[in-house]
CSV table of C-alpha atoms in Angstrom, one decimal:
chain,number,residue,atom,x,y,z
A,13,MET,CA,33.2,-51.9,-88.3
A,14,LYS,CA,33.9,-54.3,-85.4
A,15,ARG,CA,32.3,-57.6,-85.4
A,16,ILE,CA,29.9,-58.6,-82.7
A,17,ASP,CA,31.8,-61.8,-81.8
A,18,GLN,CA,34.8,-59.8,-80.9
A,19,VAL,CA,33.0,-58.9,-77.7
A,20,LYS,CA,32.4,-61.6,-75.1
A,21,GLY,CA,29.7,-61.4,-72.5
A,22,THR,CA,27.3,-63.7,-70.7
A,23,PHE,CA,23.6,-63.1,-71.0
A,24,ASP,CA,21.2,-64.9,-68.8
A,25,GLN,CA,18.1,-64.1,-70.8
A,26,ASP,CA,17.0,-67.7,-70.9
A,27,LYS,CA,16.7,-68.1,-67.1
A,28,ASP,CA,13.3,-69.7,-66.6
A,29,LYS,CA,12.0,-67.4,-64.0
A,30,ARG,CA,8.8,-65.4,-63.5
A,31,ARG,CA,9.1,-61.9,-64.7
A,32,THR,CA,6.9,-58.9,-64.3
A,33,ALA,CA,4.4,-58.9,-67.2
A,34,PRO,CA,5.1,-56.0,-69.5
A,35,SER,CA,2.6,-53.1,-69.4
A,36,GLU,CA,1.0,-51.9,-72.6
A,37,ALA,CA,3.1,-48.8,-72.3
A,38,THR,CA,6.3,-50.9,-72.2
A,39,VAL,CA,5.2,-52.9,-75.2
A,40,LYS,CA,4.5,-49.7,-77.1
A,41,ARG,CA,8.1,-48.5,-76.5
A,42,LEU,CA,9.6,-51.7,-78.0
A,43,PRO,CA,9.4,-50.6,-81.6
A,44,ARG,CA,11.2,-47.4,-80.7
A,45,TYR,CA,14.0,-49.4,-79.0
A,46,SER,CA,14.2,-51.6,-82.0
A,47,ARG,CA,14.5,-48.7,-84.4
A,48,TYR,CA,17.1,-46.9,-82.3
A,49,LEU,CA,19.2,-50.1,-81.9
A,50,ALA,CA,19.0,-50.7,-85.7
A,51,ARG,CA,20.4,-47.2,-86.2
A,52,LEU,CA,23.2,-47.9,-83.7
A,53,ILE,CA,24.1,-51.1,-85.6
A,54,SER,CA,24.3,-49.4,-88.9
A,55,GLY,CA,26.5,-46.8,-87.3
A,56,GLY,CA,28.8,-49.6,-86.1
A,57,THR,CA,28.1,-49.3,-82.3
A,58,LEU,CA,28.7,-52.6,-80.5
A,59,ARG,CA,27.6,-51.8,-77.0
A,60,ILE,CA,25.9,-49.0,-75.1
A,61,SER,CA,25.1,-48.3,-71.5
A,62,SER,CA,21.5,-47.9,-70.4
A,63,SER,CA,22.2,-44.3,-69.5
A,64,ALA,CA,23.6,-43.5,-72.9
A,65,LEU,CA,20.7,-45.3,-74.6
A,66,ALA,CA,18.3,-43.4,-72.3
A,67,GLU,CA,19.8,-40.0,-73.0
A,68,LYS,CA,19.6,-40.5,-76.8
A,69,MET,CA,16.0,-41.7,-76.6
A,70,GLY,CA,14.8,-39.1,-74.2
A,71,VAL,CA,13.7,-41.6,-71.5
A,72,THR,CA,15.3,-42.4,-68.2
A,73,ALA,CA,17.8,-45.2,-67.7
A,74,SER,CA,15.7,-46.8,-65.1
A,75,GLN,CA,12.8,-46.8,-67.5
A,76,ILE,CA,14.8,-48.7,-70.0
A,77,ARG,CA,16.1,-51.2,-67.5
A,78,GLN,CA,12.6,-51.7,-66.1
A,79,ASP,CA,11.1,-52.1,-69.6
A,80,LEU,CA,13.8,-54.7,-70.7
A,81,ALA,CA,13.7,-56.6,-67.4
A,82,CYS,CA,10.1,-57.7,-68.3
A,83,PHE,CA,11.6,-59.8,-71.1
A,84,GLY,CA,15.0,-61.0,-69.7
A,85,ASP,CA,18.4,-60.0,-68.4
A,86,PHE,CA,19.9,-58.2,-71.4
A,87,GLY,CA,22.5,-56.0,-69.8
A,88,GLN,CA,25.7,-56.7,-67.9
A,89,GLN,CA,26.9,-54.7,-64.9
A,90,GLY,CA,29.7,-52.4,-66.1
A,91,TYR,CA,29.3,-53.5,-69.7
A,92,GLY,CA,25.9,-52.2,-70.8
A,93,TYR,CA,24.0,-53.7,-73.6
A,94,ASN,CA,25.3,-55.7,-76.5
A,95,VAL,CA,23.5,-53.7,-79.2
A,96,ARG,CA,23.2,-56.4,-81.9
A,97,TYR,CA,22.1,-59.0,-79.4
A,98,LEU,CA,19.6,-56.7,-77.8
A,99,HIS,CA,18.2,-55.7,-81.2
A,100,HIS,CA,17.8,-59.3,-82.2
A,101,LYS,CA,16.0,-60.1,-78.9
A,102,ILE,CA,13.6,-57.2,-79.2
A,103,SER,CA,12.9,-58.2,-82.8
A,104,ARG,CA,12.1,-61.7,-81.7
A,105,ILE,CA,9.9,-60.4,-78.8
A,106,LEU,CA,8.1,-58.2,-81.4
A,107,GLY,CA,7.5,-61.3,-83.6
A,108,MET,CA,9.6,-59.8,-86.3
A,109,THR,CA,11.6,-63.0,-86.8
A,110,ALA,CA,8.5,-65.2,-87.1
A,111,GLY,CA,8.4,-65.0,-90.9
A,112,HIS,CA,5.0,-63.3,-91.1
A,113,ARG,CA,3.4,-63.2,-94.5
A,114,ALA,CA,0.9,-60.5,-95.2
A,115,VAL,CA,-2.0,-60.3,-97.7
A,116,PHE,CA,-3.5,-57.0,-98.6
A,117,VAL,CA,-7.3,-56.7,-99.1
A,118,GLY,CA,-7.6,-53.6,-101.2
A,119,MET,CA,-4.6,-51.3,-101.8
A,120,GLY,CA,-5.5,-47.9,-100.3
A,121,ASP,CA,-3.0,-45.2,-99.6
A,122,ALA,CA,-2.4,-46.4,-96.0
A,123,ALA,CA,-1.5,-49.9,-97.4
A,124,ARG,CA,1.0,-48.3,-99.9
A,125,ALA,CA,2.5,-46.2,-97.1
A,126,LEU,CA,2.8,-49.3,-94.9
A,127,LEU,CA,4.6,-51.1,-97.8
A,128,ALA,CA,7.2,-48.3,-97.9
A,129,SER,CA,7.9,-48.7,-94.1
A,130,PRO,CA,11.1,-50.4,-92.9
A,131,THR,CA,9.2,-53.5,-91.6
A,132,PHE,CA,8.1,-54.3,-95.2
A,133,VAL,CA,11.1,-52.9,-97.0
A,134,ARG,CA,13.5,-55.0,-94.9
A,135,GLY,CA,11.2,-58.0,-95.4
A,136,ASP,CA,10.6,-58.6,-91.7
A,137,VAL,CA,7.0,-59.0,-92.9
A,138,LEU,CA,6.6,-60.3,-96.4
A,139,ALA,CA,3.9,-58.9,-98.6
A,140,VAL,CA,2.7,-61.9,-100.6
A,141,ALA,CA,-0.6,-61.0,-102.4
A,142,VAL,CA,-3.2,-58.4,-102.9
A,143,PHE,CA,-6.9,-58.9,-103.5
A,144,GLY,CA,-9.2,-56.6,-105.4
A,145,ALA,CA,-6.5,-54.1,-106.4
A,146,GLU,CA,-3.3,-53.6,-108.3
A,147,GLY,CA,-0.2,-54.7,-106.3
A,148,VAL,CA,3.1,-53.1,-105.6
A,149,GLY,CA,6.4,-54.8,-106.3
A,150,GLU,CA,6.3,-58.6,-106.6
A,151,MET,CA,3.0,-59.3,-104.9
A,152,ALA,CA,0.6,-61.7,-106.6
A,153,GLU,CA,-2.7,-60.1,-107.6
A,154,TYR,CA,-6.1,-61.7,-107.3
A,155,GLU,CA,-9.7,-60.7,-107.7
A,156,MET,CA,-11.7,-60.0,-104.5
A,157,ASP,CA,-14.0,-62.9,-105.4
A,158,ASP,CA,-11.0,-65.3,-105.2
A,159,LEU,CA,-10.3,-64.5,-101.6
A,160,LYS,CA,-12.0,-67.5,-100.0
A,161,GLN,CA,-10.4,-70.0,-102.4
A,162,VAL,CA,-6.9,-68.6,-102.7
A,163,LEU,CA,-6.2,-67.3,-99.2
A,164,PRO,CA,-5.7,-70.7,-97.6
A,165,THR,CA,-3.0,-71.6,-100.2
A,166,LEU,CA,-0.8,-68.5,-99.4
A,167,GLY,CA,0.5,-69.4,-95.9
A,168,ALA,CA,-0.4,-65.9,-94.7
A,169,THR,CA,-0.6,-64.9,-91.1
A,170,LEU,CA,-1.4,-61.2,-91.4
A,171,ALA,CA,-3.9,-59.2,-93.4
A,172,VAL,CA,-4.0,-55.5,-94.2
A,173,LEU,CA,-7.5,-54.2,-94.8
A,174,THR,CA,-8.1,-50.9,-96.7
A,175,CYS,CA,-11.2,-52.0,-98.4
A,176,ARG,CA,-14.3,-50.8,-96.6
A,177,GLN,CA,-16.9,-52.6,-98.6
A,178,GLY,CA,-18.1,-55.9,-97.2
A,179,ALA,CA,-15.4,-55.6,-94.4
A,180,GLU,CA,-17.3,-57.9,-92.0
A,181,ASP,CA,-17.7,-60.7,-94.5
A,182,ILE,CA,-14.0,-60.3,-95.4
A,183,LEU,CA,-13.1,-60.6,-91.7
A,184,LYS,CA,-15.0,-63.9,-91.5
A,185,THR,CA,-13.2,-65.2,-94.6
A,186,LEU,CA,-9.8,-64.1,-93.1
A,187,ALA,CA,-10.6,-65.9,-89.8
A,188,ASP,CA,-11.7,-69.1,-91.6
A,189,ALA,CA,-8.4,-69.2,-93.5
A,190,GLY,CA,-6.4,-69.0,-90.3
A,191,ILE,CA,-5.2,-65.4,-90.5
A,192,GLN,CA,-4.1,-64.4,-87.0
A,193,GLY,CA,-3.9,-60.7,-87.2
A,194,VAL,CA,-5.6,-57.9,-89.2
A,195,LEU,CA,-4.6,-54.3,-89.5
A,196,ASN,CA,-7.8,-52.4,-90.2
A,197,TYR,CA,-7.2,-49.1,-92.0
A,198,THR,CA,-10.9,-48.5,-93.0
A,199,ASN,CA,-11.5,-45.8,-90.3
A,200,THR,CA,-14.4,-47.9,-89.2
A,201,PRO,CA,-13.8,-50.0,-86.0
A,202,LEU,CA,-14.1,-53.8,-86.6
A,203,VAL,CA,-14.4,-56.6,-84.1
A,204,SER,CA,-12.7,-59.9,-84.6
A,205,PRO,CA,-15.3,-62.7,-85.3
A,206,CYS,CA,-13.2,-65.2,-83.3
A,207,GLY,CA,-10.7,-65.4,-80.5
A,208,GLU,CA,-7.9,-66.8,-82.7
A,209,MET,CA,-7.7,-63.6,-84.8
A,210,THR,CA,-6.7,-60.2,-83.5
A,211,VAL,CA,-8.0,-57.1,-85.2
A,212,LYS,CA,-6.1,-53.9,-84.7
A,213,ASN,CA,-8.1,-50.8,-85.7
A,214,VAL,CA,-5.6,-48.2,-86.9
A,215,TYR,CA,-6.6,-44.5,-87.0
A,216,LEU,CA,-4.2,-42.5,-89.1
A,217,ASP,CA,-5.3,-39.2,-87.7
A,218,ASP,CA,-4.5,-40.1,-84.1
A,219,PRO,CA,-0.9,-38.7,-84.3
A,220,CYS,CA,-2.4,-35.5,-85.8
A,221,LEU,CA,-4.9,-35.2,-82.9
A,222,LEU,CA,-2.2,-35.8,-80.3
A,223,LEU,CA,0.1,-33.2,-82.0
A,224,CYS,CA,-2.7,-30.7,-81.9
A,225,TYR,CA,-3.2,-31.5,-78.2
A,226,HIS,CA,0.4,-30.7,-77.5
A,227,MET,CA,0.3,-27.5,-79.6
A,228,GLU,CA,-2.8,-26.4,-77.7
A,229,LYS,CA,-1.0,-27.2,-74.4
A,230,ALA,CA,2.2,-25.4,-75.4
A,231,ARG,CA,0.1,-22.3,-76.2
A,232,GLU,CA,-1.7,-22.4,-72.8
A,233,ASP,CA,1.6,-22.8,-71.1
A,234,VAL,CA,2.9,-19.6,-72.7
A,235,GLU,CA,-0.3,-17.6,-72.0
B,4,MET,CA,-33.3,-37.5,-83.2
B,5,LYS,CA,-33.7,-35.5,-79.9
B,6,ARG,CA,-32.0,-32.2,-79.6
B,7,ILE,CA,-29.3,-31.6,-77.1
B,8,ASP,CA,-31.0,-28.5,-75.5
B,9,GLN,CA,-34.0,-30.7,-74.5
B,10,VAL,CA,-31.7,-32.0,-71.7
B,11,LYS,CA,-30.7,-29.8,-68.9
B,12,GLY,CA,-27.7,-30.2,-66.6
B,13,THR,CA,-25.1,-28.3,-64.9
B,14,PHE,CA,-21.5,-28.8,-65.7
B,15,ASP,CA,-18.8,-27.3,-63.6
B,16,GLN,CA,-16.0,-27.7,-66.1
B,17,ASP,CA,-14.9,-24.1,-65.8
B,18,LYS,CA,-14.1,-24.2,-62.1
B,19,ASP,CA,-10.7,-22.8,-61.9
B,20,LYS,CA,-9.1,-25.3,-59.7
B,21,ARG,CA,-5.9,-27.4,-59.9
B,22,ARG,CA,-6.5,-30.8,-61.4
B,23,THR,CA,-4.2,-33.8,-61.8
B,24,ALA,CA,-2.1,-33.4,-64.9
B,25,PRO,CA,-3.1,-35.9,-67.5
B,26,SER,CA,-0.7,-38.8,-68.1
B,27,GLU,CA,0.5,-39.4,-71.7
B,28,ALA,CA,-1.6,-42.6,-71.6
B,29,THR,CA,-4.7,-40.6,-70.7
B,30,VAL,CA,-4.0,-38.1,-73.5
B,31,LYS,CA,-3.6,-41.0,-75.9
B,32,ARG,CA,-7.0,-42.3,-75.1
B,33,LEU,CA,-8.7,-39.0,-75.9
B,34,PRO,CA,-9.0,-39.5,-79.7
B,35,ARG,CA,-10.7,-42.8,-78.9
B,36,TYR,CA,-13.2,-41.2,-76.6
B,37,SER,CA,-13.8,-38.5,-79.2
B,38,ARG,CA,-14.4,-41.1,-82.0
B,39,TYR,CA,-16.7,-43.1,-79.9
B,40,LEU,CA,-18.7,-40.1,-78.8
B,41,ALA,CA,-19.0,-38.9,-82.4
B,42,ARG,CA,-20.5,-42.3,-83.2
B,43,LEU,CA,-23.0,-42.0,-80.3
B,44,ILE,CA,-24.0,-38.5,-81.6
B,45,SER,CA,-24.7,-39.8,-85.1
B,46,GLY,CA,-26.7,-42.6,-83.6
B,47,GLY,CA,-28.8,-40.1,-81.7
B,48,THR,CA,-27.6,-40.9,-78.1
B,49,LEU,CA,-28.0,-37.9,-75.8
B,50,ARG,CA,-26.4,-39.2,-72.6
B,51,ILE,CA,-24.5,-42.1,-71.4
B,52,SER,CA,-23.3,-43.4,-68.0
B,53,SER,CA,-19.6,-43.9,-67.5
B,54,SER,CA,-20.2,-47.6,-67.0
B,55,ALA,CA,-22.0,-47.9,-70.4
B,56,LEU,CA,-19.3,-45.9,-72.1
B,57,ALA,CA,-16.7,-48.1,-70.4
B,58,GLU,CA,-18.3,-51.3,-71.4
B,59,LYS,CA,-18.6,-50.3,-75.1
B,60,MET,CA,-15.0,-49.1,-75.2
B,61,GLY,CA,-13.4,-52.0,-73.3
B,62,VAL,CA,-12.0,-49.9,-70.5
B,63,THR,CA,-13.2,-49.6,-66.8
B,64,ALA,CA,-15.7,-47.0,-65.7
B,65,SER,CA,-13.2,-45.7,-63.1
B,66,GLN,CA,-10.6,-45.3,-65.9
B,67,ILE,CA,-12.9,-43.1,-67.8
B,68,ARG,CA,-13.9,-41.0,-64.8
B,69,GLN,CA,-10.2,-40.7,-63.8
B,70,ASP,CA,-9.2,-39.7,-67.4
B,71,LEU,CA,-11.9,-37.1,-67.8
B,72,ALA,CA,-11.4,-35.7,-64.3
B,73,CYS,CA,-8.0,-34.4,-65.4
B,74,PHE,CA,-9.7,-32.0,-67.6
B,75,GLY,CA,-12.9,-31.0,-65.8
B,76,ASP,CA,-16.1,-32.2,-64.2
B,77,PHE,CA,-18.0,-33.5,-67.2
B,78,GLY,CA,-20.4,-36.0,-65.6
B,79,GLN,CA,-23.3,-35.5,-63.2
B,80,GLN,CA,-24.2,-37.9,-60.4
B,81,GLY,CA,-27.1,-40.1,-61.6
B,82,TYR,CA,-27.2,-38.5,-65.0
B,83,GLY,CA,-24.0,-39.6,-66.7
B,84,TYR,CA,-22.4,-37.7,-69.5
B,85,ASN,CA,-24.1,-35.4,-71.9
B,86,VAL,CA,-22.7,-36.9,-75.1
B,87,ARG,CA,-22.7,-33.9,-77.3
B,88,TYR,CA,-21.2,-31.6,-74.7
B,89,LEU,CA,-18.5,-34.1,-73.7
B,90,HIS,CA,-17.6,-34.6,-77.4
B,91,HIS,CA,-17.3,-30.9,-77.8
B,92,LYS,CA,-15.1,-30.5,-74.8
B,93,ILE,CA,-12.8,-33.3,-75.8
B,94,SER,CA,-12.6,-31.9,-79.3
B,95,ARG,CA,-11.6,-28.6,-77.7
B,96,ILE,CA,-9.0,-30.2,-75.4
B,97,LEU,CA,-7.6,-32.0,-78.5
B,98,GLY,CA,-7.3,-28.6,-80.3
B,99,MET,CA,-9.7,-29.7,-82.9
B,100,THR,CA,-11.7,-26.5,-82.7
B,101,ALA,CA,-8.7,-24.3,-83.0
B,102,GLY,CA,-9.1,-23.9,-86.8
B,103,HIS,CA,-5.8,-25.5,-87.7
B,104,ARG,CA,-4.6,-25.1,-91.2
B,105,ALA,CA,-2.1,-27.7,-92.6
B,106,VAL,CA,0.4,-27.5,-95.4
B,107,PHE,CA,1.7,-30.6,-97.0
B,108,VAL,CA,5.4,-30.8,-98.0
B,109,GLY,CA,5.4,-33.6,-100.5
B,110,MET,CA,2.3,-35.8,-101.1
B,111,GLY,CA,3.4,-39.3,-100.2
B,112,ASP,CA,1.0,-42.2,-99.6
B,113,ALA,CA,0.9,-41.4,-95.9
B,114,ALA,CA,-0.2,-37.9,-96.6
B,115,ARG,CA,-3.0,-39.1,-99.0
B,116,ALA,CA,-4.1,-41.6,-96.4
B,117,LEU,CA,-4.2,-38.8,-93.7
B,118,LEU,CA,-6.3,-36.6,-96.0
B,119,ALA,CA,-8.9,-39.4,-96.2
B,120,SER,CA,-9.1,-39.6,-92.4
B,121,PRO,CA,-12.1,-38.1,-90.5
B,122,THR,CA,-10.1,-35.3,-89.1
B,123,PHE,CA,-9.4,-33.9,-92.5
B,124,VAL,CA,-12.6,-35.1,-94.2
B,125,ARG,CA,-14.7,-33.3,-91.5
B,126,GLY,CA,-12.5,-30.2,-91.9
B,127,ASP,CA,-11.3,-30.2,-88.2
B,128,VAL,CA,-7.9,-29.5,-89.8
B,129,LEU,CA,-8.0,-27.8,-93.1
B,130,ALA,CA,-5.6,-28.8,-95.8
B,131,VAL,CA,-4.6,-25.5,-97.5
B,132,ALA,CA,-1.6,-26.2,-99.7
B,133,VAL,CA,0.9,-28.6,-101.0
B,134,PHE,CA,4.5,-28.0,-102.0
B,135,GLY,CA,6.5,-30.0,-104.5
B,136,ALA,CA,3.7,-32.4,-105.5
B,137,GLU,CA,0.2,-32.6,-106.9
B,138,GLY,CA,-2.5,-31.8,-104.5
B,139,VAL,CA,-5.8,-33.5,-103.5
B,140,GLY,CA,-9.1,-31.7,-103.7
B,141,GLU,CA,-9.0,-27.9,-103.4
B,142,MET,CA,-5.5,-27.5,-102.0
B,143,ALA,CA,-3.3,-24.8,-103.6
B,144,GLU,CA,-0.2,-26.2,-105.3
B,145,TYR,CA,3.3,-24.7,-105.2
B,146,GLU,CA,6.8,-25.5,-106.2
B,147,MET,CA,9.1,-26.7,-103.4
B,148,ASP,CA,11.3,-23.6,-104.2
B,149,ASP,CA,8.4,-21.4,-103.2
B,150,LEU,CA,8.2,-22.7,-99.7
B,151,LYS,CA,10.1,-19.9,-98.0
B,152,GLN,CA,8.2,-17.2,-99.8
B,153,VAL,CA,4.7,-18.5,-99.8
B,154,LEU,CA,4.4,-20.3,-96.5
B,155,PRO,CA,4.2,-17.1,-94.3
B,156,THR,CA,1.2,-16.0,-96.3
B,157,LEU,CA,-0.9,-19.1,-95.7
B,158,GLY,CA,-1.8,-18.8,-92.0
B,159,ALA,CA,-0.8,-22.4,-91.5
B,160,THR,CA,-0.1,-23.9,-88.1
B,161,LEU,CA,0.6,-27.5,-89.0
B,162,ALA,CA,2.8,-29.2,-91.6
B,163,VAL,CA,2.7,-32.8,-92.9
B,164,LEU,CA,6.1,-33.9,-94.2
B,165,THR,CA,6.4,-36.9,-96.6
B,166,CYS,CA,9.3,-35.5,-98.6
B,167,ARG,CA,12.6,-36.9,-97.3
B,168,GLN,CA,15.0,-34.8,-99.4
B,169,GLY,CA,16.3,-31.8,-97.6
B,170,ALA,CA,14.1,-32.5,-94.6
B,171,GLU,CA,16.3,-30.6,-92.1
B,172,ASP,CA,16.3,-27.4,-94.2
B,173,ILE,CA,12.6,-27.7,-94.7
B,174,LEU,CA,12.1,-27.9,-90.9
B,175,LYS,CA,14.0,-24.7,-90.4
B,176,THR,CA,11.9,-23.0,-93.1
B,177,LEU,CA,8.7,-24.3,-91.4
B,178,ALA,CA,9.9,-23.0,-88.0
B,179,ASP,CA,10.8,-19.6,-89.4
B,180,ALA,CA,7.3,-19.3,-90.9
B,181,GLY,CA,5.8,-19.9,-87.5
B,182,ILE,CA,4.5,-23.5,-88.0
B,183,GLN,CA,3.8,-24.9,-84.6
B,184,GLY,CA,3.5,-28.6,-85.3
B,185,VAL,CA,5.0,-31.1,-87.9
B,186,LEU,CA,3.9,-34.6,-88.6
B,187,ASN,CA,7.0,-36.4,-90.0
B,188,TYR,CA,6.2,-39.4,-92.1
B,189,THR,CA,9.6,-39.8,-93.7
B,190,ASN,CA,10.6,-42.8,-91.5
B,191,THR,CA,13.6,-40.9,-90.4
B,192,PRO,CA,13.5,-39.2,-87.0
B,193,LEU,CA,13.7,-35.5,-87.1
B,194,VAL,CA,14.3,-33.0,-84.2
B,195,SER,CA,12.7,-29.7,-84.0
B,196,PRO,CA,15.2,-26.8,-84.6
B,197,CYS,CA,13.4,-24.7,-82.0
B,198,GLY,CA,11.2,-24.8,-78.9
B,199,GLU,CA,8.2,-23.2,-80.5
B,200,MET,CA,7.6,-26.0,-83.0
B,201,THR,CA,6.8,-29.6,-82.1
B,202,VAL,CA,7.9,-32.4,-84.5
B,203,LYS,CA,6.0,-35.7,-84.2
B,204,ASN,CA,7.8,-38.6,-85.8
B,205,VAL,CA,5.2,-41.0,-87.0
B,206,TYR,CA,6.1,-44.6,-87.8
B,207,LEU,CA,3.4,-46.3,-89.9
B,208,ASP,CA,4.7,-49.8,-89.1
B,209,ASP,CA,4.4,-49.4,-85.3
B,210,PRO,CA,0.8,-50.8,-85.3
B,211,CYS,CA,2.0,-53.7,-87.4
B,212,LEU,CA,4.9,-54.4,-84.9
B,213,LEU,CA,2.5,-54.3,-82.0
B,214,LEU,CA,0.0,-56.6,-83.7
B,215,CYS,CA,2.8,-59.1,-84.4
B,216,TYR,CA,3.8,-58.8,-80.7
B,217,HIS,CA,0.3,-59.7,-79.6
B,218,MET,CA,0.1,-62.6,-82.2
B,219,GLU,CA,3.4,-63.9,-80.8
B,220,LYS,CA,2.1,-63.7,-77.3
B,221,ALA,CA,-1.3,-65.3,-78.1
B,222,ARG,CA,0.7,-68.2,-79.6
B,223,GLU,CA,2.9,-68.5,-76.5
B,224,ASP,CA,-0.2,-68.5,-74.3
B,225,VAL,CA,-1.6,-71.4,-76.2
B,226,GLU,CA,1.6,-73.5,-76.2
């Protein structure tokens, strides 16, 4: 496998200029770019043109260029993208290099599934502790009653909520301890009690509903 | 709680006219509309204006009108939306009333979490069998080796894949048995072997990555 520093190139990503703010749709494509680039890296690919990247990912080259242009100038005319560099930059944009530490409140199936995902397996986000349930791997385990006292000592930034009981009180405790983001897997929408903490309500059946929509549509198109 | 038939209204949803094709973003908002309307129904709300619906859902009224106009004329000037009717129509558009039957190949944590989601709990999609693992509730259980033989007898339309081993062969077997949609939770992207079957690769850490992005952005905005 060739090493990245064998290839020279200039990248002007740090130009301090106003860029188009990324749309929500652009942001939502970033994890996909990141995943695909990670696969290219493990396959030993050093660089790729936007058209080759586009073809493999099923989007247009101009879409990729437009998406990435929101964040910087990552490509080079006639060279394409430096895969490792682009992957690193996207990881940084996604906050994957920020050293996030996650606590788990409850350990429902969704939490276990999340722990088995690349983001946690690779340690991009570190699972540090679980409250009110048995942990997985090397996580510290605490009683739910210890949440208020222990949480501020853990340096956690993220919380994963699968415990439905007392969810609103738990959210307040999380906010008081300086947690900045919460993944809510309780199937009940929750609202952040303060502006400093973002709550993301995750609905695991959404992909299933969207798949059923596309199946329905495929059937209509045939009829 | 008032009954829906106490309210009269005319709805021209069945007009056979060409409508704007819904964008992917519009389609992705449908599960959210459906969830919110279901909550309104259980709270006894009979009708709602697009502006009230918009305010509660954090989108604009014109967005809602535009989204729904892709599928039909669901509102009535000066009346708003009939909640139960709109919920039923969105459910139908999403294929939730099509009587889907799902088989589970493997029973990983993601599959268990999905089974606890409203779509499966309400029975909008029926979990009929599991292969190669212990089932949950009343699902029939089969050996993985029985997949090819048993699958065609189950009347299944959907498959939920959490078993990574032999995933490509499994996909071919699913396609041969007439499965129309596959939710792939193996964290490895899979491509459908035929045009009649849609494979949706689901990445459970995507919401976590997007949350981290927004946390990063919130931090930048403060600095």
